[in-house]
């Protein structure tokens, strides 16, 4: 239904600004972050060919949570800017049921937050990892990128032993998740990553 589709000529980010968009020879690799050697080694032909200034806006400024009909899926593939886009979507995330996001395990753009930072941010907003899709590997066999599906956890599963899972001291060894036992009580699972 095209009446429900809105296009915005902006980049998604943590706050409102104007910023350089680093235009790649392959347009789907353009980014607000400078294209690094990791990107051009991994995907030859993606080097920067110029920059243009674009408006950057937080998703919270563009999308009103009350306008959404559930279930809601937020899909992000923004070439290294995933964490910044999520940081600009704090109110929006409260109305989202699932997040599908491309993350990187190796830096492809200068200053790019890697997968663990995105996983931790979404865990802090009540989402748990629900699946993976489309892993891509470099010539050495290392996983470089993957699409991750996160789903909103039940409210009880976002707490560990009665304390919010994002509270300091609960994540020293990596992300910890909880699961509900058949009796409805919380059970702590192994740290992520191990």
Coordinates of N, CA and C in Angstrom, one line a residue:
X1 N 0.9 -1.2 0.0 CA 0.0 0.0 0.0 C 0.9 1.2 0.0
X2 N 1.1 1.9 -1.1 CA 2.0 3.0 -1.3 C 1.6 4.2 -0.5
X3 N 0.3 4.3 -0.1 CA -0.2 5.4 0.7 C 0.5 5.4 2.1
X4 N 0.9 4.2 2.5 CA 1.5 4.1 3.9 C 3.1 4.2 3.8
X5 N 3.6 4.4 2.6 CA 5.1 4.5 2.5 C 5.5 6.0 2.5
X6 N 6.5 6.3 3.3 CA 7.1 7.7 3.4 C 8.5 7.6 3.2
X7 N 9.1 8.3 2.2 CA 10.5 8.4 2.0 C 11.0 9.7 2.5
X8 N 12.2 9.6 3.2 CA 12.9 10.8 3.7 C 14.2 10.9 3.1
X9 N 14.6 12.1 2.6 CA 15.9 12.3 2.0 C 16.9 12.7 3.1
X10 N 17.1 11.8 4.0 CA 18.0 12.1 5.1 C 18.8 10.8 5.5
X11 N 19.9 11.0 6.2 CA 20.6 9.8 6.7 C 20.1 9.6 8.2
X12 N 20.1 8.4 8.7 CA 19.7 8.1 10.1 C 20.9 8.2 10.9
X13 N 20.8 9.0 12.1 CA 21.9 9.1 13.0 C 21.4 9.4 14.4
X14 N 22.3 9.6 15.3 CA 22.0 9.8 16.7 C 21.4 11.2 17.0
X15 N 21.7 12.2 16.2 CA 21.2 13.5 16.4 C 21.0 14.2 15.0
X16 N 20.4 15.4 15.1 CA 20.2 16.2 13.9 C 21.5 17.0 13.6
X17 N 21.9 16.9 12.3 CA 23.1 17.6 11.9 C 23.2 17.5 10.3
X18 N 24.2 18.2 9.8 CA 24.5 18.0 8.4 C 25.9 17.3 8.4
X19 N 26.1 16.3 7.6 CA 27.4 15.5 7.7 C 27.8 15.1 6.3
X20 N 29.1 14.8 6.1 CA 29.5 14.3 4.8 C 29.1 12.8 4.6
X21 N 28.6 12.5 3.5 CA 28.3 11.1 3.1 C 29.5 10.7 2.2
X22 N 30.2 9.7 2.5 CA 31.3 9.2 1.8 C 30.8 8.3 0.7
X23 N 30.8 8.8 -0.5 CA 30.1 8.1 -1.7 C 31.1 7.0 -2.2
X24 N 30.6 5.8 -2.2 CA 31.4 4.7 -2.7 C 31.2 4.5 -4.2
X25 N 32.2 3.9 -4.8 CA 32.0 3.6 -6.3 C 30.8 2.7 -6.4
X26 N 30.6 1.8 -5.4 CA 29.4 1.0 -5.4 C 28.4 1.6 -4.4
X27 N 27.4 2.3 -4.9 CA 26.5 3.1 -4.1 C 26.0 2.5 -2.8
X28 N 25.8 1.2 -2.8 CA 25.2 0.5 -1.6 C 26.3 0.4 -0.5
X29 N 27.5 0.9 -0.7 CA 28.5 0.9 0.3 C 28.9 2.3 0.8
X30 N 28.1 3.3 0.4 CA 28.3 4.7 0.8 C 28.0 4.8 2.3
X31 N 28.6 5.7 3.0 CA 28.5 5.7 4.5 C 28.7 7.1 5.0
X32 N 28.2 7.4 6.2 CA 28.5 8.6 6.9 C 29.9 8.5 7.5
X33 N 30.4 7.3 7.6 CA 31.8 7.0 8.1 C 32.7 6.9 6.9
X34 N 34.0 7.4 7.1 CA 34.9 7.2 6.0 C 35.2 5.7 5.7
X35 N 35.2 5.4 4.4 CA 35.4 4.0 3.9 C 36.9 3.6 4.2
X36 N 37.0 2.5 5.0 CA 38.4 2.1 5.4 C 38.9 1.0 4.5
X37 N 40.2 0.8 4.7 CA 40.9 -0.3 4.0 C 40.2 -1.6 4.1
X38 N 39.6 -1.9 5.3 CA 39.0 -3.2 5.5 C 37.8 -3.4 4.5
X39 N 37.1 -2.3 4.2 CA 36.0 -2.4 3.2 C 36.5 -2.7 1.8
X40 N 37.5 -1.9 1.4 CA 38.0 -2.1 0.1 C 38.8 -3.4 -0.1
X41 N 39.4 -3.9 0.9 CA 40.1 -5.2 0.8 C 39.0 -6.3 0.7
X42 N 37.9 -6.2 1.5 CA 36.9 -7.2 1.6 C 36.0 -7.1 0.3
X43 N 35.8 -5.9 -0.2 CA 34.9 -5.8 -1.4 C 35.6 -4.8 -2.3
X44 N 36.5 -5.3 -3.2 CA 37.2 -4.4 -4.1 C 36.1 -3.6 -5.0
X45 N 36.5 -2.4 -5.3 CA 35.5 -1.6 -6.1 C 34.6 -0.8 -5.3
X46 N 34.8 -0.7 -4.0 CA 33.9 0.0 -3.1 C 34.6 1.3 -2.5
X47 N 35.8 1.7 -3.1 CA 36.5 2.8 -2.6 C 35.7 4.1 -2.7
X48 N 36.0 5.1 -1.9 CA 35.3 6.4 -2.0 C 35.6 7.1 -3.3
X49 N 34.6 7.7 -3.9 CA 34.8 8.5 -5.1 C 34.4 10.0 -4.9
X50 N 34.1 10.3 -3.6 CA 33.7 11.7 -3.3 C 32.9 11.8 -2.1
X51 N 32.5 13.0 -1.7 CA 31.6 13.2 -0.5 C 30.6 14.2 -0.9
X52 N 29.4 14.1 -0.3 CA 28.4 15.1 -0.4 C 27.9 15.4 1.0
X53 N 27.4 16.5 1.2 CA 26.8 16.9 2.5 C 25.3 16.5 2.5
X54 N 24.9 15.8 3.5 CA 23.5 15.3 3.6 C 23.0 15.7 5.0
X55 N 21.6 15.9 5.1 CA 21.1 16.1 6.5 C 21.0 14.7 7.2
X56 N 21.3 14.7 8.5 CA 21.2 13.6 9.3 C 20.1 13.8 10.4
X57 N 19.2 12.9 10.6 CA 18.1 13.0 11.5 C 18.0 11.8 12.3
X58 N 17.6 11.9 13.6 CA 17.3 10.7 14.4 C 16.0 10.1 14.0
X59 N 15.8 8.8 14.0 CA 14.6 8.2 13.6 C 13.4 8.7 14.5
X60 N 13.7 9.0 15.8 CA 12.7 9.5 16.7 C 12.1 10.8 16.2
X61 N 12.8 11.6 15.4 CA 12.3 12.8 14.9 C 11.4 12.6 13.7
X62 N 11.6 11.5 13.0 CA 10.9 11.2 11.8 C 9.7 10.3 11.9
X63 N 9.7 9.4 12.9 CA 8.6 8.4 13.0 C 8.0 8.5 14.4
X64 N 6.7 8.7 14.4 CA 6.0 8.7 15.7 C 5.6 7.3 16.1
X65 N 6.0 6.8 17.2 CA 5.6 5.4 17.6 C 4.1 5.2 17.6
X66 N 3.3 6.2 17.9 CA 1.8 6.0 17.9 C 1.3 5.8 16.5
X67 N 2.0 6.1 15.5 CA 1.5 5.9 14.1 C 1.8 4.5 13.6
X68 N 2.5 3.7 14.3 CA 2.8 2.4 13.9 C 1.8 1.3 14.3
X69 N 1.6 0.4 13.4 CA 0.7 -0.7 13.7 C 1.5 -2.0 14.0
X70 N 1.3 -2.6 15.1 CA 2.1 -3.8 15.5 C 1.6 -5.0 14.8
X71 N 2.5 -6.0 14.6 CA 3.9 -6.0 15.0 C 4.7 -5.1 14.1
X72 N 5.8 -4.5 14.7 CA 6.7 -3.6 14.0 C 8.1 -4.2 13.8
X73 N 8.6 -4.2 12.6 CA 10.0 -4.6 12.3 C 10.8 -3.4 11.9
X74 N 11.9 -3.1 12.6 CA 12.8 -2.1 12.2 C 14.0 -2.7 11.5
X75 N 14.3 -2.4 10.2 CA 15.4 -3.0 9.4 C 16.4 -1.9 9.2
X76 N 17.7 -2.2 9.6 CA 18.8 -1.3 9.4 C 19.9 -1.9 8.6
X77 N 20.4 -1.2 7.6 CA 21.6 -1.6 6.8 C 22.2 -0.3 6.4
X78 N 23.0 0.3 7.3 CA 23.4 1.6 7.1 C 24.9 1.8 7.1
X79 N 25.6 0.7 6.7 CA 27.1 0.8 6.4 C 27.9 1.3 7.5
X80 N 27.8 0.7 8.7 CA 28.6 1.1 9.8 C 28.0 2.0 10.8
X81 N 26.8 2.6 10.4 CA 26.1 3.6 11.2 C 25.0 3.0 12.0
X82 N 25.0 1.7 12.2 CA 23.8 1.0 12.9 C 23.7 1.5 14.3
X83 N 24.7 1.6 15.0 CA 24.6 2.0 16.4 C 24.1 3.4 16.5
X84 N 24.7 4.3 15.7 CA 24.2 5.7 15.7 C 22.7 5.8 15.4
X85 N 22.3 5.0 14.4 CA 20.9 5.1 14.0 C 20.0 4.6 15.2
X86 N 20.5 3.5 15.9 CA 19.7 3.0 17.0 C 19.7 4.0 18.2
X87 N 20.8 4.7 18.4 CA 20.9 5.7 19.4 C 19.9 6.9 19.2
X88 N 19.6 7.1 17.9 CA 18.6 8.1 17.6 C 17.2 7.6 17.5
X89 N 17.0 6.3 18.0 CA 15.6 5.7 17.9 C 15.2 5.2 19.3
X90 N 15.6 5.9 20.4 CA 15.2 5.4 21.7 C 13.7 5.3 21.9
X91 N 12.9 6.3 21.6 CA 11.5 6.2 21.7 C 10.9 5.3 20.8
X92 N 11.4 5.2 19.6 CA 10.9 4.3 18.5 C 11.0 2.9 18.9
X93 N 12.2 2.5 19.5 CA 12.4 1.2 19.9 C 11.4 0.6 20.9
X94 N 10.8 1.5 21.7 CA 9.7 1.0 22.6 C 8.5 0.5 21.9
X95 N 8.3 0.9 20.6 CA 7.2 0.5 19.8 C 7.6 -0.6 18.8
X96 N 8.8 -1.1 18.8 CA 9.3 -2.1 17.9 C 9.3 -3.4 18.5
X97 N 8.9 -4.4 17.7 CA 8.8 -5.8 18.2 C 10.1 -6.6 17.7
X98 N 10.6 -6.3 16.6 CA 11.8 -7.0 16.0 C 12.7 -6.0 15.3
X99 N 14.0 -6.2 15.4 CA 15.0 -5.4 14.7 C 15.8 -6.4 13.9
X100 N 16.0 -6.0 12.6 CA 16.8 -6.8 11.7 C 17.9 -5.8 11.2
X101 N 19.2 -6.2 11.6 CA 20.3 -5.2 11.4 C 21.5 -6.0 10.9
X102 N 22.2 -5.3 9.9 CA 23.5 -5.8 9.4 C 24.5 -5.3 10.4
X103 N 25.4 -6.2 10.8 CA 26.5 -5.9 11.7 C 27.8 -6.4 11.2
X104 N 28.9 -5.8 11.6 CA 30.2 -6.2 11.2 C 31.1 -6.7 12.4
X105 N 31.9 -7.7 12.1 CA 32.8 -8.2 13.1 C 34.2 -7.6 13.0
X106 N 34.5 -7.1 11.8 CA 35.7 -6.4 11.5 C 35.4 -5.0 11.0
X107 N 36.3 -4.1 11.3 CA 36.0 -2.7 10.9 C 36.1 -2.5 9.4
X108 N 35.0 -2.0 8.8 CA 35.0 -1.7 7.3 C 35.0 -0.2 7.1
X109 N 34.6 0.6 8.1 CA 34.6 2.0 8.0 C 35.3 2.6 9.3
X110 N 36.0 3.7 9.1 CA 36.7 4.3 10.2 C 35.7 4.7 11.3
X111 N 35.9 4.3 12.5 CA 35.1 4.6 13.7 C 33.8 3.8 13.8
X112 N 33.8 2.7 13.0 CA 32.6 1.9 13.0 C 32.4 1.0 14.3
X113 N 31.3 1.1 15.0 CA 31.1 0.2 16.1 C 30.8 -1.2 15.6
X114 N 31.4 -2.2 16.2 CA 31.2 -3.6 15.7 C 30.0 -4.3 16.4
X115 N 29.8 -5.5 16.0 CA 28.6 -6.3 16.3 C 28.3 -6.3 17.8
X116 N 29.3 -6.5 18.6 CA 29.1 -6.6 20.1 C 28.4 -5.3 20.6
X117 N 28.8 -4.1 20.1 CA 28.2 -2.9 20.6 C 26.7 -2.8 20.2
X118 N 26.4 -3.2 19.0 CA 25.0 -3.2 18.6 C 24.2 -4.2 19.4
X119 N 24.7 -5.4 19.6 CA 24.0 -6.4 20.4 C 23.8 -5.9 21.9
X120 N 24.8 -5.3 22.5 CA 24.7 -4.8 23.8 C 23.6 -3.7 23.9
X121 N 23.7 -2.8 22.9 CA 22.7 -1.7 22.9 C 21.3 -2.2 22.8
X122 N 21.0 -3.1 21.9 CA 19.7 -3.7 21.8 C 19.3 -4.5 23.0
X123 N 20.2 -5.2 23.6 CA 19.9 -5.9 24.9 C 19.5 -4.9 25.9
X124 N 20.1 -3.8 26.0 CA 19.7 -2.7 26.9 C 18.3 -2.2 26.7
X125 N 17.8 -2.4 25.5 CA 16.4 -1.9 25.2 C 15.4 -3.1 25.2
X126 N 15.8 -4.2 25.8 CA 14.9 -5.3 25.9 C 14.8 -6.3 24.7
X127 N 15.8 -6.3 23.9 CA 15.8 -7.2 22.7 C 16.8 -8.4 22.9
X128 N 16.4 -9.5 22.5 CA 17.4 -10.7 22.5 C 17.6 -11.2 21.1
X129 N 18.8 -11.7 20.8 CA 19.1 -12.3 19.5 C 18.2 -13.5 19.2
X130 N 17.5 -13.4 18.1 CA 16.6 -14.5 17.7 C 17.0 -15.2 16.4
X131 N 18.0 -14.7 15.7 CA 18.4 -15.4 14.5 C 19.5 -14.7 13.7
X132 N 20.1 -15.4 12.8 CA 21.2 -14.9 11.9 C 20.9 -15.2 10.5
X133 N 21.4 -14.4 9.6 CA 21.1 -14.6 8.2 C 22.3 -14.0 7.4
X134 N 22.6 -14.5 6.2 CA 23.5 -14.0 5.2 C 24.9 -13.7 5.8
X135 N 25.6 -14.6 6.4 CA 26.9 -14.3 6.9 C 27.8 -14.2 5.6
X136 N 28.8 -13.2 5.7 CA 29.7 -13.1 4.6 C 31.1 -13.3 5.2
X137 N 32.0 -13.9 4.4 CA 33.3 -14.3 4.9 C 34.4 -13.7 4.0
X138 N 35.5 -13.4 4.6 CA 36.7 -12.9 3.8 C 37.5 -14.1 3.3
X139 N 38.5 -13.8 2.5 CA 39.3 -14.9 1.9 C 40.0 -15.8 3.0
X140 N 40.2 -15.3 4.2 CA 40.8 -16.0 5.2 C 39.8 -16.9 6.0
X141 N 38.5 -16.8 5.6 CA 37.5 -17.6 6.3 C 36.9 -16.9 7.5
X142 N 37.2 -15.7 7.8 CA 36.6 -15.0 8.9 C 35.3 -14.4 8.5
X143 N 34.3 -14.5 9.5 CA 33.0 -13.9 9.2 C 33.2 -12.4 9.4
X144 N 32.8 -11.7 8.3 CA 33.0 -10.2 8.3 C 31.7 -9.5 8.7
X145 N 30.6 -10.0 8.1 CA 29.3 -9.3 8.4 C 28.2 -10.4 8.5
X146 N 27.1 -10.1 9.1 CA 26.0 -10.9 9.2 C 24.8 -10.1 9.5
X147 N 23.6 -10.5 9.0 CA 22.3 -9.9 9.4 C 21.8 -10.6 10.7
X148 N 21.5 -9.8 11.7 CA 21.0 -10.3 12.9 C 19.5 -9.9 13.1
X149 N 18.7 -10.9 13.6 CA 17.3 -10.6 14.0 C 17.2 -10.6 15.5
X150 N 16.7 -9.5 16.0 CA 16.4 -9.4 17.4 C 14.9 -9.3 17.6
X151 N 14.5 -9.9 18.7 CA 13.0 -9.9 19.1 C 12.9 -9.4 20.5
X152 N 11.8 -8.6 20.7 CA 11.6 -8.1 22.1 C 11.4 -9.3 23.0
X153 N 12.1 -9.2 24.2 CA 12.0 -10.2 25.2 C 10.8 -9.9 26.1
X154 N 10.2 -11.0 26.7 CA 9.2 -10.7 27.7 C 9.8 -9.9 28.8
X155 N 9.0 -9.0 29.4 CA 9.5 -8.1 30.5 C 10.3 -8.8 31.5
X156 N 9.9 -10.0 32.0 CA 10.6 -10.7 33.0 C 12.0 -11.1 32.6
X157 N 12.1 -11.3 31.3 CA 13.4 -11.8 30.8 C 14.5 -10.7 30.6
X158 N 14.1 -9.5 30.8 CA 15.0 -8.4 30.7 C 15.6 -8.0 32.0
X159 N 15.4 -8.8 33.1 CA 16.0 -8.6 34.4 C 16.7 -9.9 34.8
X160 N 17.8 -9.6 35.6 CA 18.5 -10.7 36.2 C 18.4 -10.6 37.7
X161 N 17.8 -11.7 38.3 CA 17.7 -11.7 39.7 C 17.0 -10.5 40.3
X162 N 16.0 -10.0 39.6 CA 15.2 -8.8 40.1 C 15.8 -7.5 39.8
X163 N 17.0 -7.4 39.1 CA 17.7 -6.2 38.7 C 17.7 -6.0 37.2
X164 N 17.6 -4.8 36.7 CA 17.6 -4.6 35.3 C 18.9 -5.2 34.7
X165 N 18.8 -5.8 33.5 CA 19.9 -6.5 32.9 C 21.0 -5.5 32.5
X166 N 20.6 -4.2 32.4 CA 21.6 -3.2 31.9 C 22.3 -2.6 33.1
X167 N 22.0 -3.0 34.3 CA 22.6 -2.4 35.5 C 24.1 -2.8 35.6
X168 N 25.0 -1.8 36.0 CA 26.4 -2.1 36.0 C 26.7 -3.3 36.9
X169 N 27.7 -4.1 36.6 CA 28.1 -5.2 37.3 C 27.5 -6.5 36.8
X170 N 26.5 -6.4 36.0 CA 25.9 -7.6 35.5 C 26.4 -8.1 34.1
X171 N 27.2 -7.2 33.5 CA 27.7 -7.5 32.2 C 29.3 -7.5 32.1
X172 N 30.0 -7.7 33.2 CA 31.4 -7.6 33.2 C 32.0 -8.7 32.2
X173 N 31.4 -9.8 32.2 CA 31.9 -10.9 31.3 C 31.2 -11.0 30.0
X174 N 30.6 -9.9 29.5 CA 29.9 -10.0 28.3 C 28.4 -9.9 28.6
X175 N 27.6 -10.0 27.5 CA 26.2 -9.9 27.7 C 25.7 -11.2 28.3
X176 N 24.8 -11.1 29.3 CA 24.1 -12.2 29.9 C 22.6 -12.1 29.5
X177 N 22.1 -13.2 29.2 CA 20.7 -13.3 28.9 C 20.0 -14.1 29.9
X178 N 18.7 -13.9 30.0 CA 17.9 -14.8 30.9 C 16.8 -15.5 30.0
X179 N 16.4 -16.6 30.5 CA 15.3 -17.3 29.9 C 14.3 -17.7 31.0
X180 N 13.1 -17.8 30.6 CA 12.1 -18.2 31.5 C 12.0 -19.7 31.6
X181 N 12.0 -20.3 32.8 CA 11.8 -21.7 32.9 C 10.3 -22.0 32.7
X182 N 10.0 -23.3 32.6 CA 8.6 -23.7 32.4 C 7.8 -23.2 33.5
X183 N 8.4 -23.1 34.7 CA 7.6 -22.6 35.9 C 7.4 -21.1 35.9
X184 N 8.0 -20.4 34.9 CA 7.9 -19.0 34.8 C 9.0 -18.2 35.6
X185 N 10.0 -18.9 36.1 CA 11.0 -18.3 36.8 C 12.2 -18.0 35.9
X186 N 13.0 -17.0 36.2 CA 14.1 -16.6 35.4 C 15.3 -17.6 35.7
X187 N 16.0 -17.9 34.6 CA 17.2 -18.7 34.7 C 18.2 -18.0 33.8
X188 N 19.4 -17.8 34.4 CA 20.5 -17.2 33.7 C 21.1 -18.1 32.7
X189 N 21.4 -17.6 31.5 CA 22.1 -18.5 30.5 C 23.5 -18.1 30.5
X190 N 24.3 -18.7 29.6 CA 25.7 -18.5 29.6 C 26.0 -17.1 29.0
X191 N 27.1 -16.5 29.4 CA 27.5 -15.2 28.8 C 27.6 -15.2 27.3
X192 N 27.4 -14.1 26.7 CA 27.5 -13.9 25.3 C 28.4 -12.7 25.1
X193 N 29.5 -12.7 24.4 CA 30.1 -13.9 23.9 C 30.8 -14.7 25.0
X194 N 31.0 -16.0 24.8 CA 31.6 -16.9 25.8 C 33.0 -16.4 26.2

